[in-house]
Coordinates of C-alpha atoms and ligand atoms in Angstrom, one line a residue:
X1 CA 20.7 152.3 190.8
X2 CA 23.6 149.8 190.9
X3 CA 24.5 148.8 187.5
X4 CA 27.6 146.9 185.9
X5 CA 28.1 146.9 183.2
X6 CA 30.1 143.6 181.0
X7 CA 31.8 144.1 177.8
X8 CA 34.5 143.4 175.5
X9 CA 34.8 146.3 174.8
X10 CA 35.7 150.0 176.1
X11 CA 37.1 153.1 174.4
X12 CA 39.9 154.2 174.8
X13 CA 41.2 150.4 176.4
X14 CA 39.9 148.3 173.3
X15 CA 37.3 149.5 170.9
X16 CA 37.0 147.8 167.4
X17 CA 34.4 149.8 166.1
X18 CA 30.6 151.2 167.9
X19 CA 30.5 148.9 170.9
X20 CA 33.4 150.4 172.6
X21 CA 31.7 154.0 171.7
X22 CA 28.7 152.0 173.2
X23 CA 30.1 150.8 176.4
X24 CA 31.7 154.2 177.5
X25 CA 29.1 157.2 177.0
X26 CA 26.2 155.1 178.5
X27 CA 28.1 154.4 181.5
X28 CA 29.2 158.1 181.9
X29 CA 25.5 159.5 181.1
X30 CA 24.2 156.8 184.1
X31 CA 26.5 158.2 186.8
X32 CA 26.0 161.6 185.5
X33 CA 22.6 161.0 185.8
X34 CA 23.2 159.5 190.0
X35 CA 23.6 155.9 189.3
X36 CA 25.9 154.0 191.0
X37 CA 28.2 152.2 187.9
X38 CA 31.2 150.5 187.1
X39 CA 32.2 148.6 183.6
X40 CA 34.0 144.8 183.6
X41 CA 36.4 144.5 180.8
X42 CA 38.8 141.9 180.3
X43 CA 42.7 143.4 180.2
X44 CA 43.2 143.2 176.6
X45 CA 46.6 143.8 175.1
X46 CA 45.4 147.7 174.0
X47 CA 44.0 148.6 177.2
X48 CA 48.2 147.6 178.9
X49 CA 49.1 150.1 175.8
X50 CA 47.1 152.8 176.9
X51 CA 48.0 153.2 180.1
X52 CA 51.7 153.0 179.4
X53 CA 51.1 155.5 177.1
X54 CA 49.3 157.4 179.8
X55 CA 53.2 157.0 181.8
X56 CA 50.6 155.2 184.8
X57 CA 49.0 152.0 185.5
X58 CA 45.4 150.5 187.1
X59 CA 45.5 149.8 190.7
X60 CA 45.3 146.2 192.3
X61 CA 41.4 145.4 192.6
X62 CA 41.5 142.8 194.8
X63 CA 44.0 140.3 195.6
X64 CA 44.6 137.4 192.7
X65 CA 42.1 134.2 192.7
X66 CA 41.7 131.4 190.9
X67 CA 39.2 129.9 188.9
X68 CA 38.4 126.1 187.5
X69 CA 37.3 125.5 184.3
X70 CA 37.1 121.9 182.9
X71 CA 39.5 121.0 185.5
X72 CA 42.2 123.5 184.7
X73 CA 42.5 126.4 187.1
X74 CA 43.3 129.8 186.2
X75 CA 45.1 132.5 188.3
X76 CA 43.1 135.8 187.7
X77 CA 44.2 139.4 188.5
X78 CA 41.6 142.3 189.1
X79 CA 42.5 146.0 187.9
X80 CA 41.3 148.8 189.1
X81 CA 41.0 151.8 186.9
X82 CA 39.0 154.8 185.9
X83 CA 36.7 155.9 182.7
X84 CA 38.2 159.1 181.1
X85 CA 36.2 161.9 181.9
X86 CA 34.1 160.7 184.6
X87 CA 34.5 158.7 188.0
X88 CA 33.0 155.8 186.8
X89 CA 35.5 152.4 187.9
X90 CA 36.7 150.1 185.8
X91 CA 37.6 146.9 186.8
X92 CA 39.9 144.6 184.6
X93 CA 39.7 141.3 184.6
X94 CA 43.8 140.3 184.0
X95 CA 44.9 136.8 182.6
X96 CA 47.7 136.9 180.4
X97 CA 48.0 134.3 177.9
X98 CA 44.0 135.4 177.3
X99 CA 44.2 138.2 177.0
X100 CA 47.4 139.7 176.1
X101 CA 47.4 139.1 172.8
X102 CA 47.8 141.8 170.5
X103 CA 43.8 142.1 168.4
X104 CA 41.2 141.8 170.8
X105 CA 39.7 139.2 169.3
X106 CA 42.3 136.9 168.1
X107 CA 42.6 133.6 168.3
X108 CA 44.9 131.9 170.5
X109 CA 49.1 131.1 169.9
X110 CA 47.7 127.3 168.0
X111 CA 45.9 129.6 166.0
X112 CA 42.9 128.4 167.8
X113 CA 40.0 130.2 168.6
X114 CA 39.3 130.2 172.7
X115 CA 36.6 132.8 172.9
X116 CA 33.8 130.7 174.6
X117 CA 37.2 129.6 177.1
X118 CA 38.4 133.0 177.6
X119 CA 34.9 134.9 177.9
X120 CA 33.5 132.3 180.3
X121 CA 36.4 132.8 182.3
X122 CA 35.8 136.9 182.1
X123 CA 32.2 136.4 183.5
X124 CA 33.2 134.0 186.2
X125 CA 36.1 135.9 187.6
X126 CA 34.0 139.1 187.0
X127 CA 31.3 137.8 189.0
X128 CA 33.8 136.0 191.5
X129 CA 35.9 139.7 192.2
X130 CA 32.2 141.3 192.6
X131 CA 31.6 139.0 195.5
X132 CA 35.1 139.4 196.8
X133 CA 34.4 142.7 197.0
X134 CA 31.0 143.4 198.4
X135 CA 29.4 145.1 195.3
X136 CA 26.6 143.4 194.3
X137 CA 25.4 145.1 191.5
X138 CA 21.2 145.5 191.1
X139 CA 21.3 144.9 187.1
X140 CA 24.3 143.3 185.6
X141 CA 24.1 144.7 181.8
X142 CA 25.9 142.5 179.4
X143 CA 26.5 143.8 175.9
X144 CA 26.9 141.1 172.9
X145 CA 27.7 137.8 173.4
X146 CA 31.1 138.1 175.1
X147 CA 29.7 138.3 179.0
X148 CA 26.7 136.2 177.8
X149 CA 27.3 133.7 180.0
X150 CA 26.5 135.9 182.8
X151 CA 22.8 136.5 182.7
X152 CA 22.5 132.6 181.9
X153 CA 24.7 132.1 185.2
X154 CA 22.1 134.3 187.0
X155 CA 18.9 132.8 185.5
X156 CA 19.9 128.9 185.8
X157 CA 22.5 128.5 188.2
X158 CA 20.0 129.9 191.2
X159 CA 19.7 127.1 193.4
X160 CA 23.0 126.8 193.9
X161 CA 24.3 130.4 194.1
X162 CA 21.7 132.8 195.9
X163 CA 24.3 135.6 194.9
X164 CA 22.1 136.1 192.0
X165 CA 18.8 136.4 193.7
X166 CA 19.0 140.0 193.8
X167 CA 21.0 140.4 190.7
X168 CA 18.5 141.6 187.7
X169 CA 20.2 140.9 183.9
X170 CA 19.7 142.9 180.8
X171 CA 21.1 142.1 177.1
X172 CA 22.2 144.6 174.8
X173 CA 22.6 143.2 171.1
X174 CA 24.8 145.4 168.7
X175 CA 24.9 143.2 166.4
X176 CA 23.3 139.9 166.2
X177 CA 25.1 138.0 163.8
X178 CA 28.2 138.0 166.4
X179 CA 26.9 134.9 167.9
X180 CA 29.7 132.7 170.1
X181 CA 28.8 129.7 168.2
X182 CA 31.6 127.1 169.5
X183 CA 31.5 122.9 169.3
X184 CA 29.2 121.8 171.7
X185 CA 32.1 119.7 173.4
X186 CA 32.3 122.7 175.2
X187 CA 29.6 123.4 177.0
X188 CA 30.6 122.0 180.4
X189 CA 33.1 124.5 180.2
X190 CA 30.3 127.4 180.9
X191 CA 29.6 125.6 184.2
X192 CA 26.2 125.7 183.6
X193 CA 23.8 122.7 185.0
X194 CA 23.8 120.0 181.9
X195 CA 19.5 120.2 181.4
X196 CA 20.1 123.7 180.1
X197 CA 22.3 122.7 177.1
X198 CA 19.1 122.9 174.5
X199 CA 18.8 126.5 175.8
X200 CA 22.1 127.6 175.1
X201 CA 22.4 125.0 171.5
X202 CA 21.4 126.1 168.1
X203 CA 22.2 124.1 165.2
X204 CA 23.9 121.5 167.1
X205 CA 26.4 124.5 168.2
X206 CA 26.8 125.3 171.4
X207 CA 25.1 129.2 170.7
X208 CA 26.1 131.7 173.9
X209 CA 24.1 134.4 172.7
X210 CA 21.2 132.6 171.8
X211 CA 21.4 131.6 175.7
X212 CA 21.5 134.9 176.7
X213 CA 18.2 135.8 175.0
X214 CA 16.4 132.6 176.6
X215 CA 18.1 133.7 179.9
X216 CA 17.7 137.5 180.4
X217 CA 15.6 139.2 182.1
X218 CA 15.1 141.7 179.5
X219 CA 16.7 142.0 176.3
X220 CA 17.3 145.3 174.3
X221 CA 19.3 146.1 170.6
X222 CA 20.4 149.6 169.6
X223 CA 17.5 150.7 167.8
X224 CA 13.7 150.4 167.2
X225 CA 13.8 149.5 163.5
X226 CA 16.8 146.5 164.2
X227 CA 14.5 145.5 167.2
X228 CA 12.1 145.1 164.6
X229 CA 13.9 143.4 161.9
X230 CA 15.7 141.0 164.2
X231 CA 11.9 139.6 165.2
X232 CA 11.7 138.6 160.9
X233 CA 13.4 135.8 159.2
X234 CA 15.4 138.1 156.9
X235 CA 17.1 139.8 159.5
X236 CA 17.2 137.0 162.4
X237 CA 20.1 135.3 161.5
X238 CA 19.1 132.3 162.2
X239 CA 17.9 133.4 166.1
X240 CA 14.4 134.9 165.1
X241 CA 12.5 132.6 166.4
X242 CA 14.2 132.5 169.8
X243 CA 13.6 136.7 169.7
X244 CA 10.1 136.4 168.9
X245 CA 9.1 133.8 171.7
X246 CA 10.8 136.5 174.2
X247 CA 8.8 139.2 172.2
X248 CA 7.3 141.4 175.6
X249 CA 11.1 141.2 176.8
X250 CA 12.5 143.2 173.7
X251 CA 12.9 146.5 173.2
X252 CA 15.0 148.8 170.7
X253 CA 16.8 151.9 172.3
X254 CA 18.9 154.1 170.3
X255 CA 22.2 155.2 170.8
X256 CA 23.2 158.3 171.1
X257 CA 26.6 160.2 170.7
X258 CA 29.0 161.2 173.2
X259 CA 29.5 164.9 173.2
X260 CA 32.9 164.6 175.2
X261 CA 34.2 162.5 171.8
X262 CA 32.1 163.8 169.2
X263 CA 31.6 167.8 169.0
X264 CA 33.0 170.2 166.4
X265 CA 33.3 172.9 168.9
X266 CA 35.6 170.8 171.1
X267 CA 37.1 167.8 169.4
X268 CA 40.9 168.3 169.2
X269 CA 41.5 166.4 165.8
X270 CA 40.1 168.9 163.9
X271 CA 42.1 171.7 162.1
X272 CA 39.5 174.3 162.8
X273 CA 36.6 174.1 165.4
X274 CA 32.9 175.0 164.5
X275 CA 29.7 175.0 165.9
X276 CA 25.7 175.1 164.6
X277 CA 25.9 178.9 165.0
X278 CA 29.4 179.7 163.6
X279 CA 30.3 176.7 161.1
X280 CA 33.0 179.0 159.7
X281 CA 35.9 176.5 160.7
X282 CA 33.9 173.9 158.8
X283 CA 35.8 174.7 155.7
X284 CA 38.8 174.9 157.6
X285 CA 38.3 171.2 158.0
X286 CA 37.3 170.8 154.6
X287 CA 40.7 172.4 153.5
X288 CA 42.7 170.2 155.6
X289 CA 41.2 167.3 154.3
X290 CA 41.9 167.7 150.6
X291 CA 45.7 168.9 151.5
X292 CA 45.6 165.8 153.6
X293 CA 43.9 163.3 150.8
X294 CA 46.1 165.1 147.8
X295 CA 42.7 166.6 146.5
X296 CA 42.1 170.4 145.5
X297 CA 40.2 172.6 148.1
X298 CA 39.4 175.0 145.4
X299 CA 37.0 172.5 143.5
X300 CA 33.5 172.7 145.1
X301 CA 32.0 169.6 144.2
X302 CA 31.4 167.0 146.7
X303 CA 33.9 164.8 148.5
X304 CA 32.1 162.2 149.9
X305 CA 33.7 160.1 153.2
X306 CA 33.3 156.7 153.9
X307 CA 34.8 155.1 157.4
X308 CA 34.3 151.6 158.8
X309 CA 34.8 148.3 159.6
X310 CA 35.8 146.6 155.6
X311 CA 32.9 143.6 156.4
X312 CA 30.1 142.2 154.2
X313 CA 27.5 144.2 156.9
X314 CA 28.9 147.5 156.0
X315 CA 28.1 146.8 151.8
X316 CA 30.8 149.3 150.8
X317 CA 31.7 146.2 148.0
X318 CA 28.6 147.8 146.4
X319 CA 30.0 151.4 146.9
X320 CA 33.2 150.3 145.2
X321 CA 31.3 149.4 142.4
X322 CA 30.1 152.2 142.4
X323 CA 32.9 154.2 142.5
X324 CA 33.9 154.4 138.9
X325 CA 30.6 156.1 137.7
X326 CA 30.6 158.3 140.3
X327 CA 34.3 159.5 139.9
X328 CA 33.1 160.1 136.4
X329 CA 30.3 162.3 137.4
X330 CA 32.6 164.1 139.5
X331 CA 32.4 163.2 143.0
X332 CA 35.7 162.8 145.0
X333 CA 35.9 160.1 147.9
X334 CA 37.7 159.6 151.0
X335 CA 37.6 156.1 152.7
X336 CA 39.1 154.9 155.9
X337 CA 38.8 151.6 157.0
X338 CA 40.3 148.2 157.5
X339 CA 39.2 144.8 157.1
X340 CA 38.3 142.3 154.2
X341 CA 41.7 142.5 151.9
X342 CA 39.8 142.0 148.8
X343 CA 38.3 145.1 149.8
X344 CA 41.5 146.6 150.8
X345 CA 43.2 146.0 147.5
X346 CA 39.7 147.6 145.6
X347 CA 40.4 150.6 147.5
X348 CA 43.8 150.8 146.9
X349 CA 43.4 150.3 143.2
X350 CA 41.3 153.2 143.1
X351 CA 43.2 155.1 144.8
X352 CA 46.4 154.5 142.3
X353 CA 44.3 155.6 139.4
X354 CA 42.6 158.1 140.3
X355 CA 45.1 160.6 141.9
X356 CA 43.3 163.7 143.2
X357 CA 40.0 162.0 143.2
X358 CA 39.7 159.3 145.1
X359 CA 41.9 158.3 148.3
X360 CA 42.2 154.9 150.8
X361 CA 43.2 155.3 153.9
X362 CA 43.8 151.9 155.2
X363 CA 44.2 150.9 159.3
X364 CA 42.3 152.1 162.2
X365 CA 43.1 155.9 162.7
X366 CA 40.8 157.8 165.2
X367 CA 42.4 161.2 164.4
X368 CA 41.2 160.6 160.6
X369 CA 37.8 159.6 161.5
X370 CA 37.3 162.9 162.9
X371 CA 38.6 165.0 160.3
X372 CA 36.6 163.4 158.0
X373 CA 33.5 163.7 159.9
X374 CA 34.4 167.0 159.6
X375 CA 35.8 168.1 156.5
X376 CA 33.5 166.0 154.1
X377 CA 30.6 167.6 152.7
X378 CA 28.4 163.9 152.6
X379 CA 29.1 160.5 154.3
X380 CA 28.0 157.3 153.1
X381 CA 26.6 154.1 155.2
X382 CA 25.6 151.7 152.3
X383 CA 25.3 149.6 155.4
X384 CA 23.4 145.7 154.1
X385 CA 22.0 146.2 158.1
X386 CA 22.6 148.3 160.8
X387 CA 22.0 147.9 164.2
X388 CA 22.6 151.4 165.3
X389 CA 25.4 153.0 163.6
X390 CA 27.3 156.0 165.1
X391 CA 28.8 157.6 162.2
X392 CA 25.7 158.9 160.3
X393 CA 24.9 160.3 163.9
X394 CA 28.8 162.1 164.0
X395 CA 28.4 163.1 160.5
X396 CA 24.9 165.1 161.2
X397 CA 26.5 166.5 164.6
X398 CA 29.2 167.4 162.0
X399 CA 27.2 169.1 159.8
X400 CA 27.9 166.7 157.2
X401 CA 24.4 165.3 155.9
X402 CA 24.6 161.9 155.3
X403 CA 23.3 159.7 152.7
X404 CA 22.4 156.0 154.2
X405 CA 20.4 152.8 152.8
X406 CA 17.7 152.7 155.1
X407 CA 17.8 150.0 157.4
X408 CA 18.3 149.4 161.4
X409 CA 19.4 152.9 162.9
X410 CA 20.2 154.6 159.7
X411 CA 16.1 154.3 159.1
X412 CA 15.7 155.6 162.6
X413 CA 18.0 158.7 162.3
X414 CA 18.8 160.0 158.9
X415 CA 15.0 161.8 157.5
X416 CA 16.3 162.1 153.6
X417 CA 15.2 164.7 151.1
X418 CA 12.7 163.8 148.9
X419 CA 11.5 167.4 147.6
X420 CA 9.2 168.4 150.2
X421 CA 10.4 167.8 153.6
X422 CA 12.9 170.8 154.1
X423 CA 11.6 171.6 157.8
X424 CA 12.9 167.7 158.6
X425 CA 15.3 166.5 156.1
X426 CA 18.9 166.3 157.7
X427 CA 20.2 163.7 154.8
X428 CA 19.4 161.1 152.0
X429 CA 18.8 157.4 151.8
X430 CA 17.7 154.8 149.5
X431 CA 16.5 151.6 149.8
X432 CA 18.0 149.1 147.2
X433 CA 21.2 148.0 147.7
X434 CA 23.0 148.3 144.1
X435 CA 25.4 150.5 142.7
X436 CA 22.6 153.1 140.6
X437 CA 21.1 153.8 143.5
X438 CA 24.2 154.6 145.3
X439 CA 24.8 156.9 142.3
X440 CA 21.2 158.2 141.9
X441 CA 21.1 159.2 145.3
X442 CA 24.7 161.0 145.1
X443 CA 23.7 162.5 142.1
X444 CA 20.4 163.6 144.1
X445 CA 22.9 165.0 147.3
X446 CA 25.0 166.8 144.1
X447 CA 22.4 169.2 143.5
X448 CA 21.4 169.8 146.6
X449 CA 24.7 170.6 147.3
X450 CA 25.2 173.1 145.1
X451 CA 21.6 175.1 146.0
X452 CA 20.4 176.8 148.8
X453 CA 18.9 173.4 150.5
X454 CA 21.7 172.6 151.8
X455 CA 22.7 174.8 154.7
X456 CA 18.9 174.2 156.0
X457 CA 19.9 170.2 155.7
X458 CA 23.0 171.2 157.3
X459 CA 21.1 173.2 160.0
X460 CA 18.6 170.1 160.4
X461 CA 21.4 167.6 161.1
X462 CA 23.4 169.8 163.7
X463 CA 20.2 170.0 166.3
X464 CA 19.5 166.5 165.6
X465 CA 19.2 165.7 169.6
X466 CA 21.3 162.1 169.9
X467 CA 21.8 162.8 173.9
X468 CA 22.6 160.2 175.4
X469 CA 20.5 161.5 178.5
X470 CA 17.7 160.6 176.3
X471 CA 19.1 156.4 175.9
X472 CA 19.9 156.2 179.7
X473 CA 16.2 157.1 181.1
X474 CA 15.0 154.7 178.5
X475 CA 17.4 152.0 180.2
X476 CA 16.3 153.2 183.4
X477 CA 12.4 151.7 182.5
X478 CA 13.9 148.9 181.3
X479 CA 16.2 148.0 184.3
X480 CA 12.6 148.2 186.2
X481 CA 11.3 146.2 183.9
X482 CA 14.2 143.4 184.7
X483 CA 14.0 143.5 188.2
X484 CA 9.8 143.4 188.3
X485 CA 10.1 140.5 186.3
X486 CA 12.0 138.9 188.4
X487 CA 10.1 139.6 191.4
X488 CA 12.4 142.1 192.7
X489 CA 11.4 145.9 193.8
X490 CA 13.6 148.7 193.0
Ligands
ADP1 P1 30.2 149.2 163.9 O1 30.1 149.1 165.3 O2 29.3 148.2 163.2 O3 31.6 149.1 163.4 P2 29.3 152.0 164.2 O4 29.0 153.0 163.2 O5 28.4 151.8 165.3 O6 29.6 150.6 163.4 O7 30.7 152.4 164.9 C1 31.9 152.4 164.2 C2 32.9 153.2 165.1 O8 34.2 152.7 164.8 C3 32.8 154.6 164.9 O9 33.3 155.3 166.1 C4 33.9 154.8 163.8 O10 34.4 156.1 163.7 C5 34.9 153.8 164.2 N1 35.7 153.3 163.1 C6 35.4 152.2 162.3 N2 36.5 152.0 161.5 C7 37.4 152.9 161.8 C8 38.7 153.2 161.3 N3 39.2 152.5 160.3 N4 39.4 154.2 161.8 C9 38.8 154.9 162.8 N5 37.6 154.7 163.3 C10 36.9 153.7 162.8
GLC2 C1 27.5 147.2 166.4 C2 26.6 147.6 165.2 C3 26.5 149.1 165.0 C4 26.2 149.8 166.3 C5 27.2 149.4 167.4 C6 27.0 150.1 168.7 O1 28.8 147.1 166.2 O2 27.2 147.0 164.0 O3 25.4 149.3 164.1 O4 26.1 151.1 166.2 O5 27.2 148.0 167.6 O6 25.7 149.7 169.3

């Protein structure tokens, strides 16, 4: 099949957390498994960085075009580059004042934010440069609500551009309170035809993912349970009812991990490498990781690690408060992450005081992720919902069992220990989101720690399978799905 794929997002040119995981392993699995595929990225200020960094450059794509918005026209450049570690293309969609810009996502010199400007100018050259170049693509994947406009372009614009008559569109929500909610002043500039404005409005916002879900052709999230959860009004923000009215087009696939990031056998960040049959090197790691957070590698209680994104999702305000009583009870912690600067300055605090103990790592540090992966002997997701998550899936592939409130992904992936599951168990999890039972599950992970359950937990977690051969022949079904219901054979 001929898929592109649209994002925001792309390890290594810009990633800000899963969906630039997301938007590199599934295109490599699909053109490992024969598809024809290429990924559409805007050239954001890190993806310039990288390849200087690399000492080379993307080739031209096509020559430059321009493209009217609102009356202003824009002169576009397409890049041509390629995914590490496969053949897949990458095309970049260049305009500098957009997108060169230092954070991905911030707003524009005023201050300003331009997204629904600068994303519907993405999709529009994207779709323009596929044209100029003959590759019409059979499903056009969009992920979050960045290329949204493109499936809506496909679904309403068909009377005028027969372009799209073959083109079948899926949606991938990671998250679905990233919405593109701009003033409604703005519509025109999406070019769509003015009777669809209800579709794409919500609130009295102009709502681009909300348009996306009335326009795809099918519409997919990153795992079963947040498929489910999205369809109730607890977990809809605010779009529930839109979901369930396109019920038969929603399905939840879950991620999986990508071995050529994510394996202790291989993964260059680590001090020692280790595998399910010889996990030797996995205290190695652990060793490095206390030299490297000032904590003593002789002491064999647990040291918990915490990474991600400092956001009211991720609930690791409740972790903080729960830090205190589990310091007392003996636990060390390791957190990496950047965000919310209330958060920051919790973290920080903690770490001033508790020397030895605890330890913040603040900033966005790949290298660190991985050793902690690696070198903790438990990871915590207190997540308040979670699409997917990858990190409770690197921490099982790292032998590091997990313990995860059980919601979106984390419910799908992490089986916790409850006393009589040993032949399934690969972690822990609890339910209420409060800082006892943070530390009554810890306290619960303690002494399994320190018994003979735990190598069969760690053994459970390592041949977890999260291939993500598994993922792309579940998009396969659903990329017939999009093209039967749109009349089209594939
Ligand atoms: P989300 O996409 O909601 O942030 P995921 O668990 O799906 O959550 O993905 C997070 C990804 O971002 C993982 O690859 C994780 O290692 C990475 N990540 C998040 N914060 C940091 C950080 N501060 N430093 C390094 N990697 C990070
Ligand atoms: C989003 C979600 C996360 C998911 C990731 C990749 O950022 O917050 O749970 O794993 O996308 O799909």
């Amino acid at each position: 099949m001929k898929i592109s794929h649209l994002s925001a997002e792309c390890m290594p040119f810009a990633k800000t957390g899963g969906l630039g995981d997301v938007t590199a392993a599934l295109p490599r699995a699909q053109a490992a498994a024969g598809d024809d595929v290429d990924i559409w990225l805007p050239f954001h200020q890190p993806a310039a960085e990288w390849y200087r960094r690399q000492g080379t450059w993307p080739e031209l794509g096509c020559p430059p075009f321009r493209i009217d918005i609102m009356g202003q026209s824009y002169e576009v450049g397409i890049l041509r580059g390629r995914l590490p570690a496969s053949e897949v293309p990458v095309y970049f969609v260049a305009h500098d004042p957009f997108f060169q810009r230092g954070p991905i996502y911030a707003p524009d010199h005023t201050g300003h934010d331009d997204g629904l400007w600068r994303f519907a100018l993405f999709v529009r050259a994207a779709v323009t440069a596929m044209k100029h170049l003959g590759r019409r693509p059979q499903i056009l994947h969009c992920h979050d609500w960045h290329p949204a406009l493109a499936p809506m372009l496909g679904a309403w614009s068909n009377y005028r551009d027969r372009w799209f008559d073959e083109v079948a569109s899926v949606l991938t929500i990671h998250n679905l309170h990233h919405q593109g909610s701009y003033d409604p002043s703005l519509f025109p500039a999406l070019g769509l035809p003015l009777e669809t404005m209800p579709l794409v409005t919500e609130n009295g916002r102009v709502n681009l993912l909300k348009g996306a879900i009335v326009a795809a052709d099918m519409i997919t999230t990153v795992s079963p349970t947040y498929a489910w959860e999205i369809k109730t009004r607890e977990g809809g923000a605010g779009l529930d009812e839109v979901l369930r009215d396109r019920v038969d087009r929603l399905v939840g696939i879950l991620n999986g991990i990508d071995p050529s990031e994510w394996n202790p056998a291989r993964d260059p960040h680590l001090a020692a490498r280790y595998s399910a049959k010889d996990s030797a090197g996995k205290i190695g790691c652990r060793r490095a990781l206390c030299e490297a957070a000032g904590f003593s590698a002789e002491d064999p209680g647990m040291i918990l690690g915490a990474i991600g994104r400092l956001t009211e999702q991720k609930g690791f305000d409740v972790l903080l408060d729960a830090v205190p009583q589990l310091l007392h009870e003996g636990t060390r912690i390791v957190m990496l992450g950047s965000g919310d600067q209330k958060l920051e300055q919790r973290m920080l605090g903690y770490a001033r005081h508790n020397p030895g103990r605890f330890q913040a790592w603040l900033g966005y540090d790949e290298a660190r992720a991985h050793a902690i992966e690696a070198g903790a002997d438990s990871f915590i997701m207190p997540s308040r919902f979670e699409p997917c998550g990858l990190n409770q899936m690197y921490s099982l592939a790292y032998g590091t069992p997990p313990i995860v409130r059980r919601t979106g992904g984390l419910a799908d992936t992490v089986i916790g220990y409850h006393g009589h599951n040993l032949d399934t168990a690969n972690g822990f999890s609890f339910d209420d989101l409060t800082p006892g039972a943070i530390v009554g599950t810890v306290a619960w992970a303690r002494s399994a720690l320190a018994s003979s359950i735990w190598p069969r937990l760690v053994y459970n977690a390592m041949h977890a399978d999260f291939s993500w051969q598994r993922a792309a022949e579940h998009y396969q079904t659903v990329y017939r799905q999009a093209r039967t219901h749109r009349g089209l054979d594939w």
